[in-house]
Amino acid sequence: MSGEAGIEPITSEEELPPNVSGTNNNGTSNVSGGGSSSNNGKSLVIPITTSTNGNNFNDSNKDGLFIEIFPEEISSVRPTTLTKVLRDEQAPLTTWCDASLLYMKAKREKEGCDLINAAADSEDVMSGSNNQDRLRVLSSAGIAALAQANKQTEGGG
């Protein structure tokens, strides 16, 4: 993934919100959210599909490892970091849409638009999905662009 415009490699878990990282009993990375969600909405759950050495897990995520980002944490997550995680974990398009929506609800329209456009522009992300999911991403991209344009118009810039 390196070399793609705007995408920087994640070198450590320090780029994720403070309560997102941890370790499970067998010493492997377990990046599940700590704490509880507030009434701001549904959290974003990204199942871990790759091991720490970059190999894919067998068939499914049998250990139940996941990354969970709560709505109040999304402001501290850089879109380039989240894009990298979503790509690396081969997240379904619905998860990309949910992530973009979290940014939109946090009044970070540009970040939401950038994230959903990264999904729509990526052949590897779009190709592994059904028509309904692809339509949802493209519709979400349009809505995100309109929301961002509306914010710029209201703000005078």
CSV table of C-alpha atoms in Angstrom, one decimal:
chain,number,residue,atom,x,y,z
A,1,MET,CA,0.0,0.0,0.0
A,2,SER,CA,2.9,2.3,0.3
A,3,GLY,CA,3.3,4.8,-2.5
A,4,GLU,CA,-0.4,5.5,-2.7
A,5,ALA,CA,-1.1,9.2,-2.5
A,6,GLY,CA,-2.0,10.4,1.0
A,7,ILE,CA,-1.6,7.0,2.6
A,8,GLU,CA,1.2,6.7,5.2
A,9,PRO,CA,2.1,3.3,6.7
A,10,ILE,CA,1.1,2.7,10.4
A,11,THR,CA,4.3,2.1,12.3
A,12,SER,CA,2.8,1.5,15.7
A,13,GLU,CA,-0.5,1.4,17.6
A,14,GLU,CA,0.3,4.8,19.0
A,15,GLU,CA,-1.6,6.4,16.1
A,16,LEU,CA,-4.9,4.9,17.3
A,17,PRO,CA,-6.9,6.4,20.2
A,18,PRO,CA,-5.3,5.7,23.6
A,19,ASN,CA,-7.9,3.1,24.8
A,20,VAL,CA,-7.9,1.0,21.6
A,21,SER,CA,-4.8,-1.2,22.1
A,22,GLY,CA,-4.2,-4.1,24.3
A,23,THR,CA,-2.9,-7.7,24.4
A,24,ASN,CA,-4.8,-10.9,24.8
A,25,ASN,CA,-3.8,-14.0,26.9
A,26,ASN,CA,-1.5,-15.6,24.3
A,27,GLY,CA,0.5,-12.4,23.8
A,28,THR,CA,-0.8,-11.5,20.3
A,29,SER,CA,-2.2,-8.1,19.5
A,30,ASN,CA,-5.8,-7.6,20.6
A,31,VAL,CA,-7.0,-4.2,19.5
A,32,SER,CA,-10.4,-4.0,20.9
A,33,GLY,CA,-11.9,-0.9,22.4
A,34,GLY,CA,-11.9,-0.3,26.1
A,35,GLY,CA,-14.5,1.6,28.0
A,36,SER,CA,-18.1,2.0,27.0
A,37,SER,CA,-19.8,3.9,24.3
A,38,SER,CA,-21.7,7.1,25.1
A,39,ASN,CA,-25.1,8.0,23.6
A,40,ASN,CA,-23.3,9.5,20.5
A,41,GLY,CA,-24.2,6.5,18.4
A,42,LYS,CA,-22.9,3.1,17.3
A,43,SER,CA,-19.2,2.3,17.5
A,44,LEU,CA,-17.2,1.2,14.5
A,45,VAL,CA,-16.1,-2.4,14.7
A,46,ILE,CA,-13.3,-3.6,12.3
A,47,PRO,CA,-12.6,-7.4,12.5
A,48,ILE,CA,-8.9,-8.3,12.5
A,49,THR,CA,-8.3,-10.4,9.4
A,50,THR,CA,-4.5,-10.3,9.4
A,51,SER,CA,-2.0,-11.4,12.0
A,52,THR,CA,0.7,-9.2,13.4
A,53,ASN,CA,3.2,-10.7,10.8
A,54,GLY,CA,1.0,-9.7,7.9
A,55,ASN,CA,-0.4,-13.2,7.1
A,56,ASN,CA,-4.1,-13.7,6.7
A,57,PHE,CA,-5.9,-15.5,9.5
A,58,ASN,CA,-7.5,-18.9,8.5
A,59,ASP,CA,-10.9,-18.5,6.8
A,60,SER,CA,-12.4,-16.2,9.5
A,61,ASN,CA,-11.5,-14.3,12.6
A,62,LYS,CA,-11.8,-17.3,15.0
A,63,ASP,CA,-10.1,-15.4,17.9
A,64,GLY,CA,-12.8,-12.7,17.7
A,65,LEU,CA,-10.1,-9.9,17.6
A,66,PHE,CA,-11.4,-6.5,16.4
A,67,ILE,CA,-10.7,-2.8,16.5
A,68,GLU,CA,-13.5,-0.8,18.0
A,69,ILE,CA,-13.7,3.0,17.7
A,70,PHE,CA,-16.3,4.8,19.6
A,71,PRO,CA,-18.0,7.9,18.2
A,72,GLU,CA,-16.3,10.2,20.7
A,73,GLU,CA,-12.9,8.8,19.6
A,74,ILE,CA,-13.2,9.4,15.9
A,75,SER,CA,-11.9,13.0,16.2
A,76,SER,CA,-8.5,11.6,17.3
A,77,VAL,CA,-8.2,9.1,14.5
A,78,ARG,CA,-6.5,10.4,11.3
A,79,PRO,CA,-8.3,9.4,8.1
A,80,THR,CA,-5.1,8.1,6.5
A,81,THR,CA,-4.6,5.8,9.5
A,82,LEU,CA,-8.2,4.5,9.4
A,83,THR,CA,-7.9,4.1,5.6
A,84,LYS,CA,-4.8,2.0,6.1
A,85,VAL,CA,-6.4,-0.2,8.8
A,86,LEU,CA,-9.6,-0.7,6.7
A,87,ARG,CA,-7.5,-1.8,3.7
A,88,ASP,CA,-5.1,-4.0,5.6
A,89,GLU,CA,-8.0,-5.8,7.4
A,90,GLN,CA,-10.0,-6.1,4.1
A,91,ALA,CA,-13.0,-4.4,5.7
A,92,PRO,CA,-16.3,-4.8,3.9
A,93,LEU,CA,-17.7,-1.7,2.1
A,94,THR,CA,-20.4,-1.3,4.8
A,95,THR,CA,-17.6,-0.8,7.4
A,96,TRP,CA,-16.1,1.9,5.2
A,97,CYS,CA,-19.5,3.6,5.0
A,98,ASP,CA,-20.0,3.4,8.8
A,99,ALA,CA,-16.5,4.9,9.3
A,100,SER,CA,-17.3,7.8,7.0
A,101,LEU,CA,-20.6,8.4,8.8
A,102,LEU,CA,-18.8,8.6,12.1
A,103,TYR,CA,-16.6,11.4,10.7
A,104,MET,CA,-19.7,13.1,9.3
A,105,LYS,CA,-21.5,13.0,12.7
A,106,ALA,CA,-18.4,14.4,14.4
A,107,LYS,CA,-18.7,17.4,12.0
A,108,ARG,CA,-15.5,16.3,10.1
A,109,GLU,CA,-17.1,16.3,6.7
A,110,LYS,CA,-13.8,16.6,4.8
A,111,GLU,CA,-12.4,13.5,6.6
A,112,GLY,CA,-15.6,11.6,5.9
A,113,CYS,CA,-15.5,12.5,2.3
A,114,ASP,CA,-11.8,11.6,2.0
A,115,LEU,CA,-12.4,8.2,3.5
A,116,ILE,CA,-15.4,7.2,1.4
A,117,ASN,CA,-13.7,8.5,-1.7
A,118,ALA,CA,-10.7,6.3,-0.9
A,119,ALA,CA,-13.0,3.3,-0.8
A,120,ALA,CA,-14.7,4.3,-4.1
A,121,ASP,CA,-11.4,4.9,-5.8
A,122,SER,CA,-9.8,1.7,-4.8
A,123,GLU,CA,-10.3,-1.2,-7.2
A,124,ASP,CA,-9.3,-3.8,-4.6
A,125,VAL,CA,-11.9,-2.5,-2.1
A,126,MET,CA,-14.7,-2.2,-4.6
A,127,SER,CA,-14.2,-5.4,-6.5
A,128,GLY,CA,-14.8,-7.8,-3.6
A,129,SER,CA,-18.3,-6.5,-2.9
A,130,ASN,CA,-21.8,-6.9,-4.3
A,131,ASN,CA,-23.7,-4.3,-6.3
A,132,GLN,CA,-25.8,-3.1,-3.3
A,133,ASP,CA,-22.7,-2.3,-1.3
A,134,ARG,CA,-21.0,-0.6,-4.2
A,135,LEU,CA,-24.1,1.6,-4.7
A,136,ARG,CA,-24.1,2.5,-1.0
A,137,VAL,CA,-20.4,3.6,-1.2
A,138,LEU,CA,-21.0,5.7,-4.3
A,139,SER,CA,-24.2,7.2,-2.8
A,140,SER,CA,-22.3,7.9,0.4
A,141,ALA,CA,-19.5,9.6,-1.5
A,142,GLY,CA,-22.0,11.9,-3.2
A,143,ILE,CA,-23.7,12.7,0.1
A,144,ALA,CA,-20.3,13.4,1.8
A,145,ALA,CA,-19.3,15.7,-1.1
A,146,LEU,CA,-22.5,17.6,-0.8
A,147,ALA,CA,-22.2,17.9,3.0
A,148,GLN,CA,-18.6,19.2,2.6
A,149,ALA,CA,-19.6,21.6,-0.1
A,150,ASN,CA,-22.5,22.9,2.0
A,151,LYS,CA,-20.2,23.4,5.0
A,152,GLN,CA,-17.7,25.4,2.8
A,153,THR,CA,-20.6,27.5,1.4
A,154,GLU,CA,-21.9,28.3,4.9
A,155,GLY,CA,-18.4,29.0,6.2
A,156,GLY,CA,-17.6,31.3,3.3
A,157,GLY,CA,-14.7,29.3,2.1
